[in-house]
XYZ file of C-alpha atoms in Angstrom:
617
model
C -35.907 8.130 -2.559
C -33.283 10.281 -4.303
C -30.238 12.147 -2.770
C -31.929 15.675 -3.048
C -34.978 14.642 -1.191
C -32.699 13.000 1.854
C -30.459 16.907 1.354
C -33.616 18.865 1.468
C -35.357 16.972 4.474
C -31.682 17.673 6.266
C -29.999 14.161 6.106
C -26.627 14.490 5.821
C -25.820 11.838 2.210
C -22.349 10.779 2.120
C -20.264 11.933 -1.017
C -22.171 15.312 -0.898
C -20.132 16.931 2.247
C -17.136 17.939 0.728
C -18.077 18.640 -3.057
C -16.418 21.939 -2.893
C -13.581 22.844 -5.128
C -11.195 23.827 -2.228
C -8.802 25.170 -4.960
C -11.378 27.224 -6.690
C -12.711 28.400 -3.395
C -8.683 29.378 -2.099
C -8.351 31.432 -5.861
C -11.533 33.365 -5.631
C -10.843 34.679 -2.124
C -6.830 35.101 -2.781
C -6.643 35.746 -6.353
C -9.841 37.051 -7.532
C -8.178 38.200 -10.833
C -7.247 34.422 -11.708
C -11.151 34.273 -11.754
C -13.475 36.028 -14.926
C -16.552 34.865 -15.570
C -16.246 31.452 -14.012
C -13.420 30.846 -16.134
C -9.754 30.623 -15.486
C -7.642 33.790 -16.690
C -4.927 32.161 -17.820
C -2.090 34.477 -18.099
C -3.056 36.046 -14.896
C -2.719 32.318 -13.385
C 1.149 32.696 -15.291
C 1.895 36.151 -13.623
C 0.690 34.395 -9.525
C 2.741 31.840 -9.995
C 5.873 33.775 -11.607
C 5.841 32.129 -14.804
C 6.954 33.459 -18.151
C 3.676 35.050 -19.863
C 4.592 35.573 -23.796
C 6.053 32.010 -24.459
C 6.056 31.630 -28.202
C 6.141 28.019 -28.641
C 4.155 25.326 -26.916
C 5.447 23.798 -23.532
C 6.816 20.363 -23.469
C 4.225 17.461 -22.482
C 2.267 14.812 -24.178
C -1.459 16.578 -25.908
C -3.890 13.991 -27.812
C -7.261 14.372 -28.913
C -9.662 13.479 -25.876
C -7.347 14.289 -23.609
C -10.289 16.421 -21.566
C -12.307 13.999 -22.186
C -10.254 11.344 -20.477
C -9.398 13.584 -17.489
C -13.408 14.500 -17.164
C -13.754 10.339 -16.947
C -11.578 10.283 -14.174
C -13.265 12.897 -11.639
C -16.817 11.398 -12.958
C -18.553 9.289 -10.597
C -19.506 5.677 -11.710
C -23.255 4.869 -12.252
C -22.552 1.257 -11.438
C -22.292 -0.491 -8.051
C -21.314 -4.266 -7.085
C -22.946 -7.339 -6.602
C -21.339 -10.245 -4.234
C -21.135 -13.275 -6.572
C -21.210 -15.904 -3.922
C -21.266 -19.075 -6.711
C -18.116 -17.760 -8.242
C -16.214 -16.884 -4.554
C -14.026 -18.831 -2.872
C -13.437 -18.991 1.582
C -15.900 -16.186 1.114
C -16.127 -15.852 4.717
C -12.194 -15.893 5.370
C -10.062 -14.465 2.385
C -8.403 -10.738 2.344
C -8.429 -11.173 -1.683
C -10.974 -9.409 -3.960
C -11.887 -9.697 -7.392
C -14.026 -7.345 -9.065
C -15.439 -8.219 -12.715
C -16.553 -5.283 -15.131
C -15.010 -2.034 -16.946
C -11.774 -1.155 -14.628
C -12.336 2.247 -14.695
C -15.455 1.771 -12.973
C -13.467 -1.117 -10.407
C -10.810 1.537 -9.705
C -13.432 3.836 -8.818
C -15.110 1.725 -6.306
C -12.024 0.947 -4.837
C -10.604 4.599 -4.563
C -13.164 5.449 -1.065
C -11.302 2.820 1.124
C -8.064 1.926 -0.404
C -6.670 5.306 -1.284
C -3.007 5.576 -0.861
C -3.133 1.855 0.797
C -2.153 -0.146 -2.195
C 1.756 -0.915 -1.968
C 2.322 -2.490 -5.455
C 0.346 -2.192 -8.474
C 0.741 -4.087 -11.630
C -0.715 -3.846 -15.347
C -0.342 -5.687 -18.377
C -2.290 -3.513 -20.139
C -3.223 -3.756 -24.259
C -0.605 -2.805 -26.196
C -2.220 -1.093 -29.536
C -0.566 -3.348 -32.102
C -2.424 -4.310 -35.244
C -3.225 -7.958 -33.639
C -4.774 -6.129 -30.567
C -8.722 -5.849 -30.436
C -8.642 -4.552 -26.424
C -12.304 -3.674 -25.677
C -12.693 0.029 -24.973
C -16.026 0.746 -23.067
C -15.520 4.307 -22.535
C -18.023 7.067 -23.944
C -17.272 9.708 -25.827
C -20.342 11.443 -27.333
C -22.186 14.618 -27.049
C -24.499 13.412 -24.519
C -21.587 12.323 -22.410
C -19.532 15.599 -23.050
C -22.673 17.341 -21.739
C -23.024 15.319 -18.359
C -18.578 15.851 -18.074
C -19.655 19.849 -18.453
C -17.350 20.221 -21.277
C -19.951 22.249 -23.326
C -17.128 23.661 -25.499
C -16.952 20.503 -27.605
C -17.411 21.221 -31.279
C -19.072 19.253 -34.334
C -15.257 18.669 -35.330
C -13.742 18.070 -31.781
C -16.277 14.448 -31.610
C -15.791 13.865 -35.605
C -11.832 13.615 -34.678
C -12.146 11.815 -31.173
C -15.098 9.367 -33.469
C -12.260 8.961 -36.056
C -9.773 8.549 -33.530
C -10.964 6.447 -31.499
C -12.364 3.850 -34.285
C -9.199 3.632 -36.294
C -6.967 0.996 -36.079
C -3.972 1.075 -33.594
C -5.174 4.673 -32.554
C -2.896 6.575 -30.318
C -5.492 8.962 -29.412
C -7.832 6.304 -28.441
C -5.225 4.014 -26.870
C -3.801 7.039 -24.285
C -7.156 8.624 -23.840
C -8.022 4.720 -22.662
C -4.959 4.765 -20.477
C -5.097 8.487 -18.895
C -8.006 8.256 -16.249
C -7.334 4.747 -14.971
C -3.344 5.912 -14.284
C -4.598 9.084 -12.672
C -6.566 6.420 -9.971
C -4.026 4.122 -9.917
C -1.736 6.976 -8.777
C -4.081 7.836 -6.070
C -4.328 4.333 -4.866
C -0.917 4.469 -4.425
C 0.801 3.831 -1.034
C 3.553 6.963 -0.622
C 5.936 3.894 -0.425
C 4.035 2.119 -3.337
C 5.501 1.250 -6.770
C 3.586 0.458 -10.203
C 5.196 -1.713 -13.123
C 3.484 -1.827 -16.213
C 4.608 -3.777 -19.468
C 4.439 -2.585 -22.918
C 5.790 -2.936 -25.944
C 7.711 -0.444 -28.334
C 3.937 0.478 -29.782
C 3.187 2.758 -26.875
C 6.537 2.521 -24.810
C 7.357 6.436 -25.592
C 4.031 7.565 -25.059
C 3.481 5.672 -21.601
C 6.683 6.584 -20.749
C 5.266 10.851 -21.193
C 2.362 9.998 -19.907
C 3.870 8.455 -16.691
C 6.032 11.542 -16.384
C 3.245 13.586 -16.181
C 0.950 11.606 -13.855
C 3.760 10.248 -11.168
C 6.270 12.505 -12.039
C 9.351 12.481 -13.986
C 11.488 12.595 -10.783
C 9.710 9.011 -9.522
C 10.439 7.376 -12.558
C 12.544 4.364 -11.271
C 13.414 2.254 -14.141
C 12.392 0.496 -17.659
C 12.957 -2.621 -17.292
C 13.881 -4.540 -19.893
C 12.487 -8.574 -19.343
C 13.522 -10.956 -22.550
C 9.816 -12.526 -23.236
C 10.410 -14.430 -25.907
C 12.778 -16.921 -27.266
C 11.366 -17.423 -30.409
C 12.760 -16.010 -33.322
C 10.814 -14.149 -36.542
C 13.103 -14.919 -39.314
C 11.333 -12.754 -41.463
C 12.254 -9.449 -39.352
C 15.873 -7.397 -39.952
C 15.715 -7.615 -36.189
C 13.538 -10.004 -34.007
C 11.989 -8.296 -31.043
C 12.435 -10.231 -28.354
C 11.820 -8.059 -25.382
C 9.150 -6.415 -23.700
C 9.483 -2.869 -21.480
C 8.613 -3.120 -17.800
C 7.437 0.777 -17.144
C 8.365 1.833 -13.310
C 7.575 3.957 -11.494
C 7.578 5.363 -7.255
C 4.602 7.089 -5.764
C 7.204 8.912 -4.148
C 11.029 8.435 -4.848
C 12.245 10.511 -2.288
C 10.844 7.756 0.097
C 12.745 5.263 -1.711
C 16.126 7.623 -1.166
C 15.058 7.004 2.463
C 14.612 3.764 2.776
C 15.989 1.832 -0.099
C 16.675 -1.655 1.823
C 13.024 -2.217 1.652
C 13.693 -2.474 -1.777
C 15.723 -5.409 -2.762
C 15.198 -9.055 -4.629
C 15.816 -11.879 -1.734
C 19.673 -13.461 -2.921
C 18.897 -16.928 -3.973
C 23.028 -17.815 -2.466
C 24.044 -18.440 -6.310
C 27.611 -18.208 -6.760
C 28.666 -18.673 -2.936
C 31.447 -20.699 -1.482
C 33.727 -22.137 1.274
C 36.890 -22.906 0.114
C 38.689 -22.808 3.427
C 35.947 -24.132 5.522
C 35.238 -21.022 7.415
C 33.298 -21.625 10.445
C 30.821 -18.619 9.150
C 29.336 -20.434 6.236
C 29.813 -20.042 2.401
C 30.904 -16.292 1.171
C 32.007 -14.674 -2.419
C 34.727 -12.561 -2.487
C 34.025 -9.052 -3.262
C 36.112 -6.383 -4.764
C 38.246 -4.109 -1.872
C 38.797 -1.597 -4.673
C 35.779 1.420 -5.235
C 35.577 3.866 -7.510
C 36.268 7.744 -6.422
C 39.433 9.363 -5.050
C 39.295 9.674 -1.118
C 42.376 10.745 0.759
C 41.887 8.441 3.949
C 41.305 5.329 1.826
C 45.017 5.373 -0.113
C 47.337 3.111 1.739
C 49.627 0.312 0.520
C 48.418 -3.250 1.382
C 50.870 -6.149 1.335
C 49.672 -9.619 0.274
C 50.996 -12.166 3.308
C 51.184 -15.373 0.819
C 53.376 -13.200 -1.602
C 54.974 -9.692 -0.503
C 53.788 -8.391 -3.508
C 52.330 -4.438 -2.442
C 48.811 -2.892 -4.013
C 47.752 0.126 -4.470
C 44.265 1.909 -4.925
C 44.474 2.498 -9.463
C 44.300 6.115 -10.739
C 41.112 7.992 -9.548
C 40.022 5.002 -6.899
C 40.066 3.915 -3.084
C 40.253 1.123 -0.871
C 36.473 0.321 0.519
C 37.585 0.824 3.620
C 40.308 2.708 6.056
C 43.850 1.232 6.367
C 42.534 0.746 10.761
C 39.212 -0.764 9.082
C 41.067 -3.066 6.827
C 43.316 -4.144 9.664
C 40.467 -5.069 11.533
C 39.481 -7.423 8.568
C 42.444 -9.067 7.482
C 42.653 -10.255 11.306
C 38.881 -11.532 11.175
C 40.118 -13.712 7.897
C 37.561 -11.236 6.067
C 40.704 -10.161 3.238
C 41.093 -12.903 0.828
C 43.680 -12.700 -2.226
C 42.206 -14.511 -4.693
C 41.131 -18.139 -5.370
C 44.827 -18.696 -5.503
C 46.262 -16.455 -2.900
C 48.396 -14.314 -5.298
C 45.355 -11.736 -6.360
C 44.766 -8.426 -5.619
C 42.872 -7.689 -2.251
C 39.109 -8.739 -2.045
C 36.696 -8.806 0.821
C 34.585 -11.648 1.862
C 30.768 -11.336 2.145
C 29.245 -14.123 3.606
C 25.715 -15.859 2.526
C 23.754 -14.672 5.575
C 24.626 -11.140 5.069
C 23.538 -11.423 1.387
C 20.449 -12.553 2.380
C 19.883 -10.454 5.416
C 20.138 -7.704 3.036
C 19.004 -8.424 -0.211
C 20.435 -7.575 -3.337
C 19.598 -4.821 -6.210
C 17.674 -5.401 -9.159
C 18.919 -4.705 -12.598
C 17.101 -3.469 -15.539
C 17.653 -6.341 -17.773
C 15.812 -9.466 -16.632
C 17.107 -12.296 -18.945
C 16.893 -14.541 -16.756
C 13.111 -15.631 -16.117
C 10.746 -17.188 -17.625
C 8.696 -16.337 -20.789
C 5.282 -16.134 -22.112
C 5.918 -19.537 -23.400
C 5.923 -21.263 -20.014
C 3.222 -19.029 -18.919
C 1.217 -20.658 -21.536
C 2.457 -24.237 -20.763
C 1.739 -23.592 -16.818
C -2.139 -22.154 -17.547
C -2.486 -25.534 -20.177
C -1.393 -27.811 -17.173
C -3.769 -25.655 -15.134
C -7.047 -26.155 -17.603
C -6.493 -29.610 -18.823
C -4.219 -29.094 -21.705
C -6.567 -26.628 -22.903
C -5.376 -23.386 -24.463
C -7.505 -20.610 -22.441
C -6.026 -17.503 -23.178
C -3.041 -16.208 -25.319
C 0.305 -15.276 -23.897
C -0.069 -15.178 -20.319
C 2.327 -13.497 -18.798
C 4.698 -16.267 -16.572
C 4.353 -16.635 -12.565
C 8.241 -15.852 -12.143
C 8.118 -12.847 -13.610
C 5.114 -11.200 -11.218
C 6.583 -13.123 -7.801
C 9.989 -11.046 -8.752
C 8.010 -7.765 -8.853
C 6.090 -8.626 -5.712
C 9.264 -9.991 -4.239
C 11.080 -6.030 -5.214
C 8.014 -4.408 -4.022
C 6.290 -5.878 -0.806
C 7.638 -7.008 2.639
C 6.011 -10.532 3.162
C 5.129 -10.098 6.674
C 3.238 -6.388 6.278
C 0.161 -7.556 4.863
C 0.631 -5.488 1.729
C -1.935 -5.446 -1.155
C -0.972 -6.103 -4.713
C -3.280 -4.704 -7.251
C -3.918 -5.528 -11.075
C -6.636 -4.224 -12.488
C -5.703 -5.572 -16.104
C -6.364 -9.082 -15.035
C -6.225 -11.385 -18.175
C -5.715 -15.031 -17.012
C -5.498 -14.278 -13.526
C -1.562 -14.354 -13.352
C -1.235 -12.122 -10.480
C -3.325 -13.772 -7.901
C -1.562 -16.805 -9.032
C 1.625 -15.157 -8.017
C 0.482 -13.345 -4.438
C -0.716 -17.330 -2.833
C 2.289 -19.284 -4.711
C 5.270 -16.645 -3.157
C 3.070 -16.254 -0.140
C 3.584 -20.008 0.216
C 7.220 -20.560 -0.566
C 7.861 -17.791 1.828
C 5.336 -17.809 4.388
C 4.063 -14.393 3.288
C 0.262 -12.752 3.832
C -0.452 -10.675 0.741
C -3.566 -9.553 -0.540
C -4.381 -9.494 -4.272
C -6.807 -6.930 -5.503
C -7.798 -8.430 -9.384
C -10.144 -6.595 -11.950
C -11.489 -7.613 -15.156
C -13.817 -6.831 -17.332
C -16.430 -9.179 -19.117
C -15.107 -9.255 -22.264
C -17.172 -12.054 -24.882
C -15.064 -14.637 -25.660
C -14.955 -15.768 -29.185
C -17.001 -18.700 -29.920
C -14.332 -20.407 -31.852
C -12.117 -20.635 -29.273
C -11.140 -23.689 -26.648
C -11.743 -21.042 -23.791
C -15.518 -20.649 -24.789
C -15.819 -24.246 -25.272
C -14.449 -24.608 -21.640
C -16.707 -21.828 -19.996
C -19.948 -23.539 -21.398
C -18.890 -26.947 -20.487
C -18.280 -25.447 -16.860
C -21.921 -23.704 -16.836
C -19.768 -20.529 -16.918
C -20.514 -17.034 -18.870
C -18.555 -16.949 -21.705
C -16.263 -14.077 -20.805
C -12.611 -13.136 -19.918
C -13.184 -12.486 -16.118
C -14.786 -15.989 -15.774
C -11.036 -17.659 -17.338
C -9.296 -15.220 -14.463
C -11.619 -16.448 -11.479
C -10.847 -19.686 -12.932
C -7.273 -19.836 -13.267
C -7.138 -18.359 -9.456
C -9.527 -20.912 -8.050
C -7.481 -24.021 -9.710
C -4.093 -22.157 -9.094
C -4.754 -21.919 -5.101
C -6.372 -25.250 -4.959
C -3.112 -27.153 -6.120
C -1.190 -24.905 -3.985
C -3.084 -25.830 -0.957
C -2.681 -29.516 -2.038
C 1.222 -29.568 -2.528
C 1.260 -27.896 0.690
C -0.260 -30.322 2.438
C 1.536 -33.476 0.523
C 4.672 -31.585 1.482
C 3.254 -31.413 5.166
C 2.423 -35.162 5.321
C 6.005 -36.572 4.872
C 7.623 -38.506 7.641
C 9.633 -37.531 9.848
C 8.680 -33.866 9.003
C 8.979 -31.278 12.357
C 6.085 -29.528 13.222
C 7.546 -26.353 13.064
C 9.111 -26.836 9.482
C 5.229 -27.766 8.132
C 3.977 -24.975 5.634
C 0.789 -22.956 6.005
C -1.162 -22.907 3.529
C -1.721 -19.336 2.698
C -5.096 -17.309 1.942
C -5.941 -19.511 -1.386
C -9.600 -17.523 -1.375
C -11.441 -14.369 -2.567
C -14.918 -12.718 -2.814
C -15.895 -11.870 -6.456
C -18.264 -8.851 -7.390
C -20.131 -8.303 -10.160
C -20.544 -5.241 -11.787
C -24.108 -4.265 -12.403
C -26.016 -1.026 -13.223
C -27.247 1.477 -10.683
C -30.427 2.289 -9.518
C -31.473 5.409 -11.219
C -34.703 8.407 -11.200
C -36.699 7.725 -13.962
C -39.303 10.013 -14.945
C -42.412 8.997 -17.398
C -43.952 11.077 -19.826
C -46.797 12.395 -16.780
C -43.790 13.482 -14.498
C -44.596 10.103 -12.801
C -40.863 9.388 -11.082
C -40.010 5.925 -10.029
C -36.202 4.467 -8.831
C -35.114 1.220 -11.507
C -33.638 -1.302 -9.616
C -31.849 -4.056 -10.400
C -32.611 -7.115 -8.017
C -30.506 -7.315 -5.382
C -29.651 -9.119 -2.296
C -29.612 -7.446 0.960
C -25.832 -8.278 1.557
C -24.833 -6.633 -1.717
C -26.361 -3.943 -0.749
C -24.314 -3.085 2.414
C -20.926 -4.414 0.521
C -21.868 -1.368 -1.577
C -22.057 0.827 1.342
C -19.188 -0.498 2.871
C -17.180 0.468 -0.495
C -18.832 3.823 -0.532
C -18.520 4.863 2.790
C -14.446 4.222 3.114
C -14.153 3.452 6.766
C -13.854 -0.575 6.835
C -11.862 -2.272 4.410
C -14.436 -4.534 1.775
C -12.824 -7.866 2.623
C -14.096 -8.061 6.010
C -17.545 -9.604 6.493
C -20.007 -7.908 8.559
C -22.096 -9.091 11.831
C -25.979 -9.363 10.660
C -27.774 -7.794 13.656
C -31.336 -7.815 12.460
C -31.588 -10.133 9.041
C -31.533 -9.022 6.156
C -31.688 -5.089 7.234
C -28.521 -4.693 9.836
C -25.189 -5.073 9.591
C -22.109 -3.897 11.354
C -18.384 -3.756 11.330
C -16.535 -2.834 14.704
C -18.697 0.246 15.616
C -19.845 1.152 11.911
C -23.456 -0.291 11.363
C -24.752 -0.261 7.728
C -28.422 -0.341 6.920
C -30.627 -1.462 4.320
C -34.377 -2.104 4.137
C -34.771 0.724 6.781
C -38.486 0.664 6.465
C -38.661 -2.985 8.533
C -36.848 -1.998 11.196
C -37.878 -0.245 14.222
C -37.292 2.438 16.475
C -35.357 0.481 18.921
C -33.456 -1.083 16.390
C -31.935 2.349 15.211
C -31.534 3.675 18.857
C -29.379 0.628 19.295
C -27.417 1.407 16.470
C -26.833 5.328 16.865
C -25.784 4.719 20.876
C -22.775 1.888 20.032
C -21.715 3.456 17.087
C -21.943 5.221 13.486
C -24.853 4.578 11.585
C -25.140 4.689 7.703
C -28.318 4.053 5.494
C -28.692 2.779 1.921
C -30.573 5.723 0.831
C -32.045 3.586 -2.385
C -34.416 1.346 0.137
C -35.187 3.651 2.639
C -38.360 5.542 2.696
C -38.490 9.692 4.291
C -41.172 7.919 6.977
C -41.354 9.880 10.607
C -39.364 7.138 12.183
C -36.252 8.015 10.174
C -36.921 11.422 10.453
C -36.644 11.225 13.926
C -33.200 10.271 13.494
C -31.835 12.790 10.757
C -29.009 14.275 13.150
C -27.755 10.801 14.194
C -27.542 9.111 10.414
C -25.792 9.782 6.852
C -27.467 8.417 3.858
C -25.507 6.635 1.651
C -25.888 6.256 -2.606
């Protein structure tokens, strides 16, 4: 049946309850002069809200041609829906970890009912628009689209730029008008505590960097972080790029103002010693001397080994009170140098390093490149060279590391997936640290090219020859030698039970994207539902995703087979023509009741139960 039939018998159909525009609703009854013939007056809006009304110049902010377009995509609901891929999943009835193959926009979309502002750390790698990139761009952007987006103000010239645009080389147009709609959801999946990094190189850098502004705000912009990728050097540049930009940015950064301990890389104890064997473990010796003039914190301090007096320099302060500093020097915290005969410095043991953490910097030298990303996927696959430039585990387990708390049960989201890098990085940190994040991967199915090893590989592996079947891959292998050094590790002598590892939540449960049923009418006015074949268990997984209420991981109870299913008090229905009476009384008096609206049928038994259901599409 379709939605309007279930509406006009009086089902309630989820997604349809709240399709007003509150906004539009709170200016027609408040400002009824914003409003002129359905359309927005727009230097009325200017005179509400108290802004200047005869500008002469355009305001600041980023405008490219289909930027409408692109911000129509994102409000537009999908026409696609999932299918559980139970040969390709892994601990299918166990893991927390989902990936979900096909167009992103489309994945983001399907994940935006539950996991709205539950997602604490989100990273991209996405294309970067250089002349060696060839990133797949699935998005429509024709007339018949423009007309089901409502933007009927599209002329002949607006689609011959956006065509133009959008098929020439290294477009920005196309390239941001790709980007805009899947940042938009990836804001709103967004803990208010959440962070998103995304890498890109100086082809885009300045436009992300506007376009970021805009959608998270220019006051949550935390950082660009600068990682050195590369080692290699092209001789035949003036100046050999050797970096690549780490975009970053806070849902909120006034929550990070708040609570900015959460925030810290663990301190690996580099650089710490004990010199003078204090009972309290190794320490480094940190300046006494801050920055800033502050009239309680000038005092003379006399070195005990020497005589020789300090004072604060020009325009500084001790760190601490001359009573506070007293208190130190008697707890041996006040060191004077190596040799005795330096200027004060205060000692700051290991454990309180590591209790607390230490800051980040934005220049990241110090990891590893795309070149051992490459050499660690080749171990991975044989010696086989699956997919270019991976980006290298280090590098994601440091942004997880800055970003999650490994005992919260945060989700980590990437839904540029590539080779799988990310979910490779959430079960290898969760087992050198005992941690229980989720990973959230998407990918589309991009063809691979029949010349290279990678489509050799997926053939010889009875595998479609596509992207997302290299990232399900690379996850599978990655958590299976995990989960075997783990338990080598384990089996060593003399080994205490309580020092054995766990091995951590190598699994996930793949999806497939597939098309929609849809209405199709014949040329007699005949109209039938297409279907794609699908299993009964898909069927509530799509419900489950559409509904909101029960996160998509968890596997539901089958009450009656192949027709009932429940999680906690939520049952979800499909095939509601084979069940019977008592089976939805059951239902409706332990808990909420939801029916896939594309198998059930407007029969009197269902009808009987209009007030006590909501139809789901």
């Amino acid at each position: 049946m379709a939605e309007q039939d279930f509406i006009k018998a009086g089902f309630t159909v989820v997604g349809t309850e709240n399709n007003e525009n509150k906004l539009l609703r709170f200016l027609k009854e408040n400002y009824p002069n914003v409003i002129r013939d359905t359309e927005i007056n727009l230097e009325e809006l200017k005179t509400v809200l108290g802004l200047p009304i005869d500008e002469k110049v355009n305001g600041y902010g980023l405008n490219f041609v289909g930027r409408n377009f692109a911000r129509a995509k994102y409000a537009q609901k999908t026409e696609r829906e999932l299918r559980l891929n139970t040969t390709l999943s892994k601990n299918i009835d166990t893991t927390k970890n989902l990936v979900l193959k096909g167009d992103n926009l489309d994945s983001l979309k399907f994940l935006k009912n539950y996991y709205s502002g539950q997602i604490k750390c989100i990273f991209i790698d996405p294309p970067y628009n250089t002349d060696k990139d060839e990133f797949v761009y699935p998005d429509k952007f024709d007339k018949e689209e423009a007309e089901v987006l409502g933007l009927a103000n599209l002329s002949e010239s607006d689609f011959a730029r956006m065509d133009f645009s959008f098929k020439t080389k290294k477009s920005h147009n196309g390239w941001l008008a790709f980007m805009y709609p899947r940042l938009l959801l990836a804001r709103d999946l967004l803990r208010k505590e959440g962070i998103i990094f995304i890498t890109i190189d100086d082809n885009e850098q300045a436009n992300l960097k506007i376009l970021c502004d805009e959608i998270f705000g220019e006051e949550n912009f935390c950082a660009d972080i600068i990682w050195n990728s590369t080692k290699s050097v092209t001789n035949t540049a003036l100046i050999s790029v050797s970096h690549t930009h780490i975009l970053t940015y806070f849902k909120n950064g006034n929550y990070f103002t708040e609570n900015r301990d959460e925030f810290r890389l663990p301190d690996d104890g580099e650089g710490f010693e004990n010199p003078d064997n204090d009972p309290r473990g190794a320490w480094k010796a940190d300046p006494f001397q801050v920055g800033g003039w502050r009239p309680n914190q000038q005092y003379t301090i006399t070195n005990p080994n020497t005589g020789i007096e300090y004072k604060p320099n020009e325009g500084c302060s001790w760190k601490n009170d001359e009573d506070k500093f007293k208190e130190l020097l008697a707890d041996n915290r006040i060191v004077f140098g190596k040799t005795g005969e330096a200027s004060p410095q205060r000692k700051r043991f290991i454990w309180e390093a590591q209790e607390r953490g230490k800051v980040a910097k934005t220049l990241w030298d110090d990891l590893e490149t795309t070149t051992n990303g490459t050499q660690l996927l080749k171990k991975l696959f044989d010696d086989l060279s699956v997919f270019d430039n991976p980006k290298p585990v280090e590098l994601i387990k440091r942004i997880i590391q800055l970003s999650t708390d490994k005992n919260s049960n945060h989700t980590v989201l990437d839904f540029f997936g590539g080779s799988g890098t990310t979910g490779h990085a959430v079960m290898q940190l969760n087992a050198e640290d005992g941690g229980n994040r989720k990973f959230i991967l998407c990918q589309i199915d991009e063809p691979i090219d029949n010349k290279k090893p990678a489509y050799k590989f997926c053939i010889d592996n009875n595998l479609p020859p596509v992207i997302s079947s290299i990232t399900v891959e690379r996850i599978k292998r990655a958590g299976e030698k995990i989960a075997n050094d783990i338990e080598a590790e384990n089996s060593k002598t003399g080994l205490f039970e309580e020092d054995k590892k766990q091995v951590p939540d190598i699994g996930f449960k793949v999806f497939d994207s597939v098309e929609a049923p849809k209405l199709k009418v014949d040329d007699k006015g005949q109209i039938s539902i297409t279907e794609n074949e699908t299993d009964a268990l898909s069927r509530i997984y799509n419900m489950i995703f559409t509904v909101g209420l029960d996160e998509p991981t968890q596997v539901p109870e089958e009450v009656v087979k192949d027709c009932i299913y429940k999680i906690g008090n939520h049952y979800y229905i499909t095939n509601s023509e084979k069940i019977t009476s008592d089976d939805y009384s059951n239902a409706i008096k332990n808990g909420k009741v939801f029916i896939d609206g594309w198998t059930a049928s407007l029969n009197g038994t269902l009808q009987n139960y209009k007030e006590d259901v909501k139809i789901v599409f």
